[in-house]
């Protein structure tokens, strides 16, 4: 609670400083006084969010733009009140820039707002401060804030200043909120109560998964301490392929849990749009949120974008191929682990396969693996009857781990409804038959 109060106290001081800067510039505009930057408060808030080394390289202009961008999110009337008080004369004041939102009724600062309040009409300084919104600036590289694209043909600085929701959270709450699944963020956090020891995979597959674990643990050391960043591309790209239910999603989830990283499953059906140009926009939103978070991105059913490329017959075919190229570009520049999953490796274009550092096969489990899955899936409180031969069942029925989970659930619920204390073989076999029927097979 004390930390929250201290943070709000610091935000209050930043707002008072912001107000003093704006008033000084408007006094100059009104011909009442020369402009000067008032003394800024301590940097405790900024150090807590960005780190001491980063903040020491900032000028007063970075601090001003950051707090200006934060202002509408915490004090919607703040800027309007200053302008109303200081600009008593009638006029449009185009140099102030600014927008009104569709729902937000307060003043939303644009690039022009920031540049004018910092530099006034001093052309040299106006040109100098444009760097704050360049792609090379800290703000852009770390997805802190940026300018929204203005309508075609209008000045770039007329775009609204957008402050990342992650940094709004860090400044206001002291920690980032996990993004919610939505059209703007078409990815869902994967979580599991299972542990690494619960993973049942063939030895070859498991050894390849352990290589991914090594990369997650040591890639920063390799790239930074050993100077390999000049030789290796950022990030790591891997394909998981194999039939449904063989553990691709679970493996990705447990890999994140084991290494302390969030895993987000990307819903490609929401990313891929029938409207030309929308797919790139959806992907840009996704990767903008993921940058610098060290997340694992898991693209399930990657065939939706990475299938065999179409011959260009019309504009839609042309843009479909462009969408794939754009996704490849974003994946290759992502400084984290990207996993693409497919049921069939043959569905993926060979040109795309060459982009992956690893291609890992998840085959259907063999009899010994199926036996382990049967053993560990049944709850201790409701186990199979002593007469049930799980070894024989594992040998006889070629099914996946996902099938086994469904069968165990069916068997447990059936036995509970009968108020029995153990599961008989007939109930298990009935569950197996139900799974085969779902897939159009005969047991």
JSON list of N, CA and C in Angstrom, two decimals, residues 359-431:
[
{"chain": "A", "resi": 359, "resn": "UNK", "atom": "N", "xyz": [12.96, -28.56, -36.41]},
{"chain": "A", "resi": 359, "resn": "UNK", "atom": "CA", "xyz": [11.68, -29.15, -36.79]},
{"chain": "A", "resi": 359, "resn": "UNK", "atom": "C", "xyz": [11.52, -30.42, -35.96]},
{"chain": "A", "resi": 360, "resn": "UNK", "atom": "N", "xyz": [10.54, -30.43, -35.07]},
{"chain": "A", "resi": 360, "resn": "UNK", "atom": "CA", "xyz": [10.41, -31.51, -34.09]},
{"chain": "A", "resi": 360, "resn": "UNK", "atom": "C", "xyz": [9.14, -32.29, -34.34]},
{"chain": "A", "resi": 361, "resn": "UNK", "atom": "N", "xyz": [9.30, -33.61, -34.47]},
{"chain": "A", "resi": 361, "resn": "UNK", "atom": "CA", "xyz": [8.17, -34.49, -34.75]},
{"chain": "A", "resi": 361, "resn": "UNK", "atom": "C", "xyz": [7.56, -35.01, -33.45]},
{"chain": "A", "resi": 362, "resn": "UNK", "atom": "N", "xyz": [6.24, -34.95, -33.37]},
{"chain": "A", "resi": 362, "resn": "UNK", "atom": "CA", "xyz": [5.49, -35.51, -32.25]},
{"chain": "A", "resi": 362, "resn": "UNK", "atom": "C", "xyz": [4.68, -36.70, -32.78]},
{"chain": "A", "resi": 363, "resn": "UNK", "atom": "N", "xyz": [5.27, -37.90, -32.74]},
{"chain": "A", "resi": 363, "resn": "UNK", "atom": "CA", "xyz": [4.56, -39.07, -33.27]},
{"chain": "A", "resi": 363, "resn": "UNK", "atom": "C", "xyz": [3.49, -39.55, -32.29]},
{"chain": "A", "resi": 364, "resn": "UNK", "atom": "N", "xyz": [2.54, -40.36, -32.77]},
{"chain": "A", "resi": 364, "resn": "UNK", "atom": "CA", "xyz": [1.59, -40.98, -31.83]},
{"chain": "A", "resi": 364, "resn": "UNK", "atom": "C", "xyz": [2.36, -41.82, -30.82]},
{"chain": "A", "resi": 365, "resn": "UNK", "atom": "N", "xyz": [1.92, -41.88, -29.57]},
{"chain": "A", "resi": 365, "resn": "UNK", "atom": "CA", "xyz": [2.67, -42.63, -28.55]},
{"chain": "A", "resi": 365, "resn": "UNK", "atom": "C", "xyz": [2.68, -44.13, -28.84]},
{"chain": "A", "resi": 366, "resn": "UNK", "atom": "N", "xyz": [3.81, -44.76, -28.55]},
{"chain": "A", "resi": 366, "resn": "UNK", "atom": "CA", "xyz": [3.91, -46.21, -28.68]},
{"chain": "A", "resi": 366, "resn": "UNK", "atom": "C", "xyz": [3.33, -46.86, -27.43]},
{"chain": "A", "resi": 367, "resn": "UNK", "atom": "N", "xyz": [3.29, -48.19, -27.41]},
{"chain": "A", "resi": 367, "resn": "UNK", "atom": "CA", "xyz": [2.62, -48.93, -26.33]},
{"chain": "A", "resi": 367, "resn": "UNK", "atom": "C", "xyz": [3.17, -48.55, -24.95]},
{"chain": "A", "resi": 368, "resn": "UNK", "atom": "N", "xyz": [4.50, -48.48, -24.81]},
{"chain": "A", "resi": 368, "resn": "UNK", "atom": "CA", "xyz": [5.09, -48.15, -23.51]},
{"chain": "A", "resi": 368, "resn": "UNK", "atom": "C", "xyz": [4.71, -46.74, -23.06]},
{"chain": "A", "resi": 369, "resn": "UNK", "atom": "N", "xyz": [4.66, -45.81, -24.01]},
{"chain": "A", "resi": 369, "resn": "UNK", "atom": "CA", "xyz": [4.27, -44.44, -23.68]},
{"chain": "A", "resi": 369, "resn": "UNK", "atom": "C", "xyz": [2.78, -44.36, -23.35]},
{"chain": "A", "resi": 370, "resn": "UNK", "atom": "N", "xyz": [1.98, -45.14, -24.08]},
{"chain": "A", "resi": 370, "resn": "UNK", "atom": "CA", "xyz": [0.53, -45.16, -23.79]},
{"chain": "A", "resi": 370, "resn": "UNK", "atom": "C", "xyz": [0.29, -45.72, -22.39]},
{"chain": "A", "resi": 371, "resn": "UNK", "atom": "N", "xyz": [1.07, -46.72, -22.01]},
{"chain": "A", "resi": 371, "resn": "UNK", "atom": "CA", "xyz": [0.91, -47.29, -20.67]},
{"chain": "A", "resi": 371, "resn": "UNK", "atom": "C", "xyz": [1.21, -46.24, -19.60]},
{"chain": "A", "resi": 372, "resn": "UNK", "atom": "N", "xyz": [2.28, -45.47, -19.79]},
{"chain": "A", "resi": 372, "resn": "UNK", "atom": "CA", "xyz": [2.59, -44.40, -18.84]},
{"chain": "A", "resi": 372, "resn": "UNK", "atom": "C", "xyz": [1.47, -43.37, -18.77]},
{"chain": "A", "resi": 373, "resn": "UNK", "atom": "N", "xyz": [0.93, -43.03, -19.92]},
{"chain": "A", "resi": 373, "resn": "UNK", "atom": "CA", "xyz": [-0.17, -42.05, -19.97]},
{"chain": "A", "resi": 373, "resn": "UNK", "atom": "C", "xyz": [-1.40, -42.58, -19.23]},
{"chain": "A", "resi": 374, "resn": "UNK", "atom": "N", "xyz": [-1.73, -43.85, -19.45]},
{"chain": "A", "resi": 374, "resn": "UNK", "atom": "CA", "xyz": [-2.87, -44.45, -18.73]},
{"chain": "A", "resi": 374, "resn": "UNK", "atom": "C", "xyz": [-2.62, -44.39, -17.23]},
{"chain": "A", "resi": 375, "resn": "UNK", "atom": "N", "xyz": [-1.43, -44.78, -16.82]},
{"chain": "A", "resi": 375, "resn": "UNK", "atom": "CA", "xyz": [-1.11, -44.83, -15.39]},
{"chain": "A", "resi": 375, "resn": "UNK", "atom": "C", "xyz": [-1.23, -43.46, -14.71]},
{"chain": "A", "resi": 376, "resn": "UNK", "atom": "N", "xyz": [-0.67, -42.44, -15.34]},
{"chain": "A", "resi": 376, "resn": "UNK", "atom": "CA", "xyz": [-0.62, -41.14, -14.66]},
{"chain": "A", "resi": 376, "resn": "UNK", "atom": "C", "xyz": [-1.87, -40.29, -14.85]},
{"chain": "A", "resi": 377, "resn": "UNK", "atom": "N", "xyz": [-2.77, -40.70, -15.75]},
{"chain": "A", "resi": 377, "resn": "UNK", "atom": "CA", "xyz": [-3.96, -39.88, -16.00]},
{"chain": "A", "resi": 377, "resn": "UNK", "atom": "C", "xyz": [-5.09, -40.21, -15.03]},
{"chain": "A", "resi": 378, "resn": "UNK", "atom": "N", "xyz": [-5.22, -41.46, -14.63]},
{"chain": "A", "resi": 378, "resn": "UNK", "atom": "CA", "xyz": [-6.28, -41.81, -13.67]},
{"chain": "A", "resi": 378, "resn": "UNK", "atom": "C", "xyz": [-5.99, -41.16, -12.31]},
{"chain": "A", "resi": 379, "resn": "UNK", "atom": "N", "xyz": [-6.99, -40.56, -11.67]},
{"chain": "A", "resi": 379, "resn": "UNK", "atom": "CA", "xyz": [-6.78, -39.97, -10.34]},
{"chain": "A", "resi": 379, "resn": "UNK", "atom": "C", "xyz": [-6.55, -41.07, -9.30]},
{"chain": "A", "resi": 380, "resn": "UNK", "atom": "N", "xyz": [-5.72, -40.77, -8.29]},
{"chain": "A", "resi": 380, "resn": "UNK", "atom": "CA", "xyz": [-5.44, -41.75, -7.25]},
{"chain": "A", "resi": 380, "resn": "UNK", "atom": "C", "xyz": [-6.71, -42.16, -6.51]},
{"chain": "A", "resi": 381, "resn": "UNK", "atom": "N", "xyz": [-7.64, -41.20, -6.39]},
{"chain": "A", "resi": 381, "resn": "UNK", "atom": "CA", "xyz": [-8.86, -41.46, -5.62]},
{"chain": "A", "resi": 381, "resn": "UNK", "atom": "C", "xyz": [-9.86, -42.33, -6.38]},
{"chain": "A", "resi": 382, "resn": "UNK", "atom": "N", "xyz": [-9.65, -42.51, -7.69]},
{"chain": "A", "resi": 382, "resn": "UNK", "atom": "CA", "xyz": [-10.60, -43.29, -8.49]},
{"chain": "A", "resi": 382, "resn": "UNK", "atom": "C", "xyz": [-9.81, -44.03, -9.56]},
{"chain": "A", "resi": 383, "resn": "UNK", "atom": "N", "xyz": [-9.18, -45.11, -9.16]},
{"chain": "A", "resi": 383, "resn": "UNK", "atom": "CA", "xyz": [-8.29, -45.83, -10.06]},
{"chain": "A", "resi": 383, "resn": "UNK", "atom": "C", "xyz": [-8.99, -47.04, -10.68]},
{"chain": "A", "resi": 384, "resn": "UNK", "atom": "N", "xyz": [-8.41, -47.62, -11.73]},
{"chain": "A", "resi": 384, "resn": "UNK", "atom": "CA", "xyz": [-8.99, -48.82, -12.33]},
{"chain": "A", "resi": 384, "resn": "UNK", "atom": "C", "xyz": [-9.02, -49.99, -11.35]},
{"chain": "A", "resi": 385, "resn": "UNK", "atom": "N", "xyz": [-9.98, -50.86, -11.53]},
{"chain": "A", "resi": 385, "resn": "UNK", "atom": "CA", "xyz": [-10.10, -52.07, -10.73]},
{"chain": "A", "resi": 385, "resn": "UNK", "atom": "C", "xyz": [-8.84, -52.93, -10.91]},
{"chain": "A", "resi": 386, "resn": "UNK", "atom": "N", "xyz": [-8.50, -53.71, -9.90]},
{"chain": "A", "resi": 386, "resn": "UNK", "atom": "CA", "xyz": [-7.29, -54.54, -9.96]},
{"chain": "A", "resi": 386, "resn": "UNK", "atom": "C", "xyz": [-7.32, -55.53, -11.13]},
{"chain": "A", "resi": 387, "resn": "UNK", "atom": "N", "xyz": [-8.52, -55.85, -11.59]},
{"chain": "A", "resi": 387, "resn": "UNK", "atom": "CA", "xyz": [-8.64, -56.80, -12.70]},
{"chain": "A", "resi": 387, "resn": "UNK", "atom": "C", "xyz": [-8.32, -56.17, -14.06]},
{"chain": "A", "resi": 388, "resn": "UNK", "atom": "N", "xyz": [-8.23, -54.84, -14.11]},
{"chain": "A", "resi": 388, "resn": "UNK", "atom": "CA", "xyz": [-7.98, -54.15, -15.38]},
{"chain": "A", "resi": 388, "resn": "UNK", "atom": "C", "xyz": [-6.50, -54.27, -15.74]},
{"chain": "A", "resi": 389, "resn": "UNK", "atom": "N", "xyz": [-6.22, -54.75, -16.93]},
{"chain": "A", "resi": 389, "resn": "UNK", "atom": "CA", "xyz": [-4.85, -54.91, -17.41]},
{"chain": "A", "resi": 389, "resn": "UNK", "atom": "C", "xyz": [-4.51, -53.71, -18.32]},
{"chain": "A", "resi": 390, "resn": "UNK", "atom": "N", "xyz": [-3.95, -52.67, -17.71]},
{"chain": "A", "resi": 390, "resn": "UNK", "atom": "CA", "xyz": [-3.62, -51.47, -18.49]},
{"chain": "A", "resi": 390, "resn": "UNK", "atom": "C", "xyz": [-2.52, -51.74, -19.52]},
{"chain": "A", "resi": 391, "resn": "UNK", "atom": "N", "xyz": [-1.63, -52.70, -19.21]},
{"chain": "A", "resi": 391, "resn": "UNK", "atom": "CA", "xyz": [-0.58, -53.04, -20.17]},
{"chain": "A", "resi": 391, "resn": "UNK", "atom": "C", "xyz": [-1.19, -53.58, -21.46]},
{"chain": "A", "resi": 392, "resn": "UNK", "atom": "N", "xyz": [-2.17, -54.47, -21.32]},
{"chain": "A", "resi": 392, "resn": "UNK", "atom": "CA", "xyz": [-2.83, -55.04, -22.49]},
{"chain": "A", "resi": 392, "resn": "UNK", "atom": "C", "xyz": [-3.62, -53.98, -23.25]},
{"chain": "A", "resi": 393, "resn": "UNK", "atom": "N", "xyz": [-4.30, -53.10, -22.51]},
{"chain": "A", "resi": 393, "resn": "UNK", "atom": "CA", "xyz": [-5.08, -52.02, -23.16]},
{"chain": "A", "resi": 393, "resn": "UNK", "atom": "C", "xyz": [-4.14, -51.10, -23.93]},
{"chain": "A", "resi": 394, "resn": "UNK", "atom": "N", "xyz": [-3.00, -50.78, -23.32]},
{"chain": "A", "resi": 394, "resn": "UNK", "atom": "CA", "xyz": [-2.03, -49.90, -23.98]},
{"chain": "A", "resi": 394, "resn": "UNK", "atom": "C", "xyz": [-1.49, -50.52, -25.26]},
{"chain": "A", "resi": 395, "resn": "UNK", "atom": "N", "xyz": [-1.28, -51.85, -25.24]},
{"chain": "A", "resi": 395, "resn": "UNK", "atom": "CA", "xyz": [-0.78, -52.53, -26.44]},
{"chain": "A", "resi": 395, "resn": "UNK", "atom": "C", "xyz": [-1.84, -52.60, -27.54]},
{"chain": "A", "resi": 396, "resn": "UNK", "atom": "N", "xyz": [-3.09, -52.82, -27.13]},
{"chain": "A", "resi": 396, "resn": "UNK", "atom": "CA", "xyz": [-4.16, -53.09, -28.10]},
{"chain": "A", "resi": 396, "resn": "UNK", "atom": "C", "xyz": [-4.66, -51.84, -28.81]},
{"chain": "A", "resi": 397, "resn": "UNK", "atom": "N", "xyz": [-4.80, -50.76, -28.07]},
{"chain": "A", "resi": 397, "resn": "UNK", "atom": "CA", "xyz": [-5.48, -49.58, -28.63]},
{"chain": "A", "resi": 397, "resn": "UNK", "atom": "C", "xyz": [-4.47, -48.46, -28.93]},
{"chain": "A", "resi": 398, "resn": "UNK", "atom": "N", "xyz": [-4.31, -48.16, -30.20]},
{"chain": "A", "resi": 398, "resn": "UNK", "atom": "CA", "xyz": [-3.38, -47.12, -30.63]},
{"chain": "A", "resi": 398, "resn": "UNK", "atom": "C", "xyz": [-4.09, -45.76, -30.60]},
{"chain": "A", "resi": 399, "resn": "UNK", "atom": "N", "xyz": [-3.94, -45.06, -29.50]},
{"chain": "A", "resi": 399, "resn": "UNK", "atom": "CA", "xyz": [-4.60, -43.78, -29.31]},
{"chain": "A", "resi": 399, "resn": "UNK", "atom": "C", "xyz": [-3.60, -42.76, -28.77]},
{"chain": "A", "resi": 400, "resn": "UNK", "atom": "N", "xyz": [-4.01, -41.49, -28.77]},
{"chain": "A", "resi": 400, "resn": "UNK", "atom": "CA", "xyz": [-3.11, -40.42, -28.34]},
{"chain": "A", "resi": 400, "resn": "UNK", "atom": "C", "xyz": [-3.35, -40.06, -26.87]},
{"chain": "A", "resi": 401, "resn": "UNK", "atom": "N", "xyz": [-2.47, -39.22, -26.36]},
{"chain": "A", "resi": 401, "resn": "UNK", "atom": "CA", "xyz": [-2.64, -38.74, -24.99]},
{"chain": "A", "resi": 401, "resn": "UNK", "atom": "C", "xyz": [-3.94, -37.99, -24.80]},
{"chain": "A", "resi": 402, "resn": "UNK", "atom": "N", "xyz": [-4.34, -37.20, -25.80]},
{"chain": "A", "resi": 402, "resn": "UNK", "atom": "CA", "xyz": [-5.61, -36.46, -25.70]},
{"chain": "A", "resi": 402, "resn": "UNK", "atom": "C", "xyz": [-6.79, -37.43, -25.65]},
{"chain": "A", "resi": 403, "resn": "UNK", "atom": "N", "xyz": [-6.72, -38.51, -26.45]},
{"chain": "A", "resi": 403, "resn": "UNK", "atom": "CA", "xyz": [-7.77, -39.54, -26.38]},
{"chain": "A", "resi": 403, "resn": "UNK", "atom": "C", "xyz": [-7.86, -40.14, -24.98]},
{"chain": "A", "resi": 404, "resn": "UNK", "atom": "N", "xyz": [-6.71, -40.44, -24.41]},
{"chain": "A", "resi": 404, "resn": "UNK", "atom": "CA", "xyz": [-6.67, -41.08, -23.09]},
{"chain": "A", "resi": 404, "resn": "UNK", "atom": "C", "xyz": [-7.28, -40.16, -22.04]},
{"chain": "A", "resi": 405, "resn": "UNK", "atom": "N", "xyz": [-6.99, -38.87, -22.09]},
{"chain": "A", "resi": 405, "resn": "UNK", "atom": "CA", "xyz": [-7.59, -37.92, -21.15]},
{"chain": "A", "resi": 405, "resn": "UNK", "atom": "C", "xyz": [-9.11, -37.94, -21.26]},
{"chain": "A", "resi": 406, "resn": "UNK", "atom": "N", "xyz": [-9.62, -37.94, -22.49]},
{"chain": "A", "resi": 406, "resn": "UNK", "atom": "CA", "xyz": [-11.08, -37.97, -22.69]},
{"chain": "A", "resi": 406, "resn": "UNK", "atom": "C", "xyz": [-11.69, -39.26, -22.16]},
{"chain": "A", "resi": 407, "resn": "UNK", "atom": "N", "xyz": [-11.00, -40.38, -22.39]},
{"chain": "A", "resi": 407, "resn": "UNK", "atom": "CA", "xyz": [-11.51, -41.68, -21.95]},
{"chain": "A", "resi": 407, "resn": "UNK", "atom": "C", "xyz": [-11.53, -41.75, -20.42]},
{"chain": "A", "resi": 408, "resn": "UNK", "atom": "N", "xyz": [-10.47, -41.27, -19.78]},
{"chain": "A", "resi": 408, "resn": "UNK", "atom": "CA", "xyz": [-10.41, -41.28, -18.32]},
{"chain": "A", "resi": 408, "resn": "UNK", "atom": "C", "xyz": [-11.52, -40.40, -17.74]},
{"chain": "A", "resi": 409, "resn": "UNK", "atom": "N", "xyz": [-11.74, -39.24, -18.34]},
{"chain": "A", "resi": 409, "resn": "UNK", "atom": "CA", "xyz": [-12.83, -38.37, -17.86]},
{"chain": "A", "resi": 409, "resn": "UNK", "atom": "C", "xyz": [-14.18, -39.07, -17.97]},
{"chain": "A", "resi": 410, "resn": "UNK", "atom": "N", "xyz": [-14.44, -39.68, -19.13]},
{"chain": "A", "resi": 410, "resn": "UNK", "atom": "CA", "xyz": [-15.71, -40.40, -19.33]},
{"chain": "A", "resi": 410, "resn": "UNK", "atom": "C", "xyz": [-15.85, -41.52, -18.31]},
{"chain": "A", "resi": 411, "resn": "UNK", "atom": "N", "xyz": [-14.78, -42.29, -18.12]},
{"chain": "A", "resi": 411, "resn": "UNK", "atom": "CA", "xyz": [-14.83, -43.43, -17.20]},
{"chain": "A", "resi": 411, "resn": "UNK", "atom": "C", "xyz": [-15.09, -42.98, -15.77]},
{"chain": "A", "resi": 412, "resn": "UNK", "atom": "N", "xyz": [-14.41, -41.94, -15.33]},
{"chain": "A", "resi": 412, "resn": "UNK", "atom": "CA", "xyz": [-14.58, -41.44, -13.96]},
{"chain": "A", "resi": 412, "resn": "UNK", "atom": "C", "xyz": [-15.99, -40.93, -13.73]},
{"chain": "A", "resi": 413, "resn": "UNK", "atom": "N", "xyz": [-16.51, -40.15, -14.67]},
{"chain": "A", "resi": 413, "resn": "UNK", "atom": "CA", "xyz": [-17.87, -39.61, -14.51]},
{"chain": "A", "resi": 413, "resn": "UNK", "atom": "C", "xyz": [-18.91, -40.72, -14.49]},
{"chain": "A", "resi": 414, "resn": "UNK", "atom": "N", "xyz": [-18.71, -41.72, -15.35]},
{"chain": "A", "resi": 414, "resn": "UNK", "atom": "CA", "xyz": [-19.66, -42.84, -15.41]},
{"chain": "A", "resi": 414, "resn": "UNK", "atom": "C", "xyz": [-19.68, -43.60, -14.09]},
{"chain": "A", "resi": 415, "resn": "UNK", "atom": "N", "xyz": [-18.50, -43.88, -13.55]},
{"chain": "A", "resi": 415, "resn": "UNK", "atom": "CA", "xyz": [-18.40, -44.63, -12.30]},
{"chain": "A", "resi": 415, "resn": "UNK", "atom": "C", "xyz": [-18.93, -43.81, -11.13]},
{"chain": "A", "resi": 416, "resn": "UNK", "atom": "N", "xyz": [-18.66, -42.52, -11.11]},
{"chain": "A", "resi": 416, "resn": "UNK", "atom": "CA", "xyz": [-19.19, -41.66, -10.04]},
{"chain": "A", "resi": 416, "resn": "UNK", "atom": "C", "xyz": [-20.71, -41.64, -10.07]},
{"chain": "A", "resi": 417, "resn": "UNK", "atom": "N", "xyz": [-21.28, -41.60, -11.27]},
{"chain": "A", "resi": 417, "resn": "UNK", "atom": "CA", "xyz": [-22.74, -41.60, -11.39]},
{"chain": "A", "resi": 417, "resn": "UNK", "atom": "C", "xyz": [-23.34, -42.91, -10.88]},
{"chain": "A", "resi": 418, "resn": "UNK", "atom": "N", "xyz": [-22.56, -44.01, -11.01]},
{"chain": "A", "resi": 418, "resn": "UNK", "atom": "CA", "xyz": [-23.04, -45.31, -10.52]},
{"chain": "A", "resi": 418, "resn": "UNK", "atom": "C", "xyz": [-22.71, -45.51, -9.04]},
{"chain": "A", "resi": 419, "resn": "UNK", "atom": "N", "xyz": [-22.03, -44.49, -8.46]},
{"chain": "A", "resi": 419, "resn": "UNK", "atom": "CA", "xyz": [-21.64, -44.55, -7.04]},
{"chain": "A", "resi": 419, "resn": "UNK", "atom": "C", "xyz": [-20.75, -45.76, -6.74]},
{"chain": "A", "resi": 420, "resn": "UNK", "atom": "N", "xyz": [-19.87, -46.06, -7.68]},
{"chain": "A", "resi": 420, "resn": "UNK", "atom": "CA", "xyz": [-18.90, -47.13, -7.49]},
{"chain": "A", "resi": 420, "resn": "UNK", "atom": "C", "xyz": [-17.54, -46.53, -7.13]},
{"chain": "A", "resi": 421, "resn": "UNK", "atom": "N", "xyz": [-16.64, -47.35, -6.60]},
{"chain": "A", "resi": 421, "resn": "UNK", "atom": "CA", "xyz": [-15.38, -46.84, -6.07]},
{"chain": "A", "resi": 421, "resn": "UNK", "atom": "C", "xyz": [-14.16, -47.17, -6.93]},
{"chain": "A", "resi": 422, "resn": "UNK", "atom": "N", "xyz": [-14.36, -47.94, -7.99]},
{"chain": "A", "resi": 422, "resn": "UNK", "atom": "CA", "xyz": [-13.26, -48.23, -8.90]},
{"chain": "A", "resi": 422, "resn": "UNK", "atom": "C", "xyz": [-13.82, -48.38, -10.31]},
{"chain": "A", "resi": 423, "resn": "UNK", "atom": "N", "xyz": [-12.91, -48.32, -11.29]},
{"chain": "A", "resi": 423, "resn": "UNK", "atom": "CA", "xyz": [-13.33, -48.31, -12.69]},
{"chain": "A", "resi": 423, "resn": "UNK", "atom": "C", "xyz": [-13.09, -49.69, -13.30]},
{"chain": "A", "resi": 424, "resn": "UNK", "atom": "N", "xyz": [-14.13, -50.25, -13.88]},
{"chain": "A", "resi": 424, "resn": "UNK", "atom": "CA", "xyz": [-14.01, -51.58, -14.49]},
{"chain": "A", "resi": 424, "resn": "UNK", "atom": "C", "xyz": [-13.56, -51.45, -15.95]},
{"chain": "A", "resi": 425, "resn": "UNK", "atom": "N", "xyz": [-13.07, -52.56, -16.49]},
{"chain": "A", "resi": 425, "resn": "UNK", "atom": "CA", "xyz": [-12.51, -52.54, -17.84]},
{"chain": "A", "resi": 425, "resn": "UNK", "atom": "C", "xyz": [-13.57, -52.24, -18.90]},
{"chain": "A", "resi": 426, "resn": "UNK", "atom": "N", "xyz": [-14.79, -52.73, -18.69]},
{"chain": "A", "resi": 426, "resn": "UNK", "atom": "CA", "xyz": [-15.86, -52.50, -19.68]},
{"chain": "A", "resi": 426, "resn": "UNK", "atom": "C", "xyz": [-16.12, -51.00, -19.87]},
{"chain": "A", "resi": 427, "resn": "UNK", "atom": "N", "xyz": [-16.07, -50.26, -18.77]},
{"chain": "A", "resi": 427, "resn": "UNK", "atom": "CA", "xyz": [-16.30, -48.81, -18.86]},
{"chain": "A", "resi": 427, "resn": "UNK", "atom": "C", "xyz": [-15.17, -48.14, -19.64]},
{"chain": "A", "resi": 428, "resn": "UNK", "atom": "N", "xyz": [-13.93, -48.57, -19.39]},
{"chain": "A", "resi": 428, "resn": "UNK", "atom": "CA", "xyz": [-12.79, -48.01, -20.12]},
{"chain": "A", "resi": 428, "resn": "UNK", "atom": "C", "xyz": [-12.91, -48.31, -21.61]},
{"chain": "A", "resi": 429, "resn": "UNK", "atom": "N", "xyz": [-13.25, -49.54, -21.94]},
{"chain": "A", "resi": 429, "resn": "UNK", "atom": "CA", "xyz": [-13.39, -49.93, -23.35]},
{"chain": "A", "resi": 429, "resn": "UNK", "atom": "C", "xyz": [-14.52, -49.15, -24.02]},
{"chain": "A", "resi": 430, "resn": "UNK", "atom": "N", "xyz": [-15.62, -48.92, -23.28]},
{"chain": "A", "resi": 430, "resn": "UNK", "atom": "CA", "xyz": [-16.71, -48.11, -23.83]},
{"chain": "A", "resi": 430, "resn": "UNK", "atom": "C", "xyz": [-16.21, -46.70, -24.14]},
{"chain": "A", "resi": 431, "resn": "UNK", "atom": "N", "xyz": [-15.39, -46.15, -23.25]},
{"chain": "A", "resi": 431, "resn": "UNK", "atom": "CA", "xyz": [-14.80, -44.83, -23.50]},
{"chain": "A", "resi": 431, "resn": "UNK", "atom": "C", "xyz": [-13.90, -44.84, -24.73]}
]
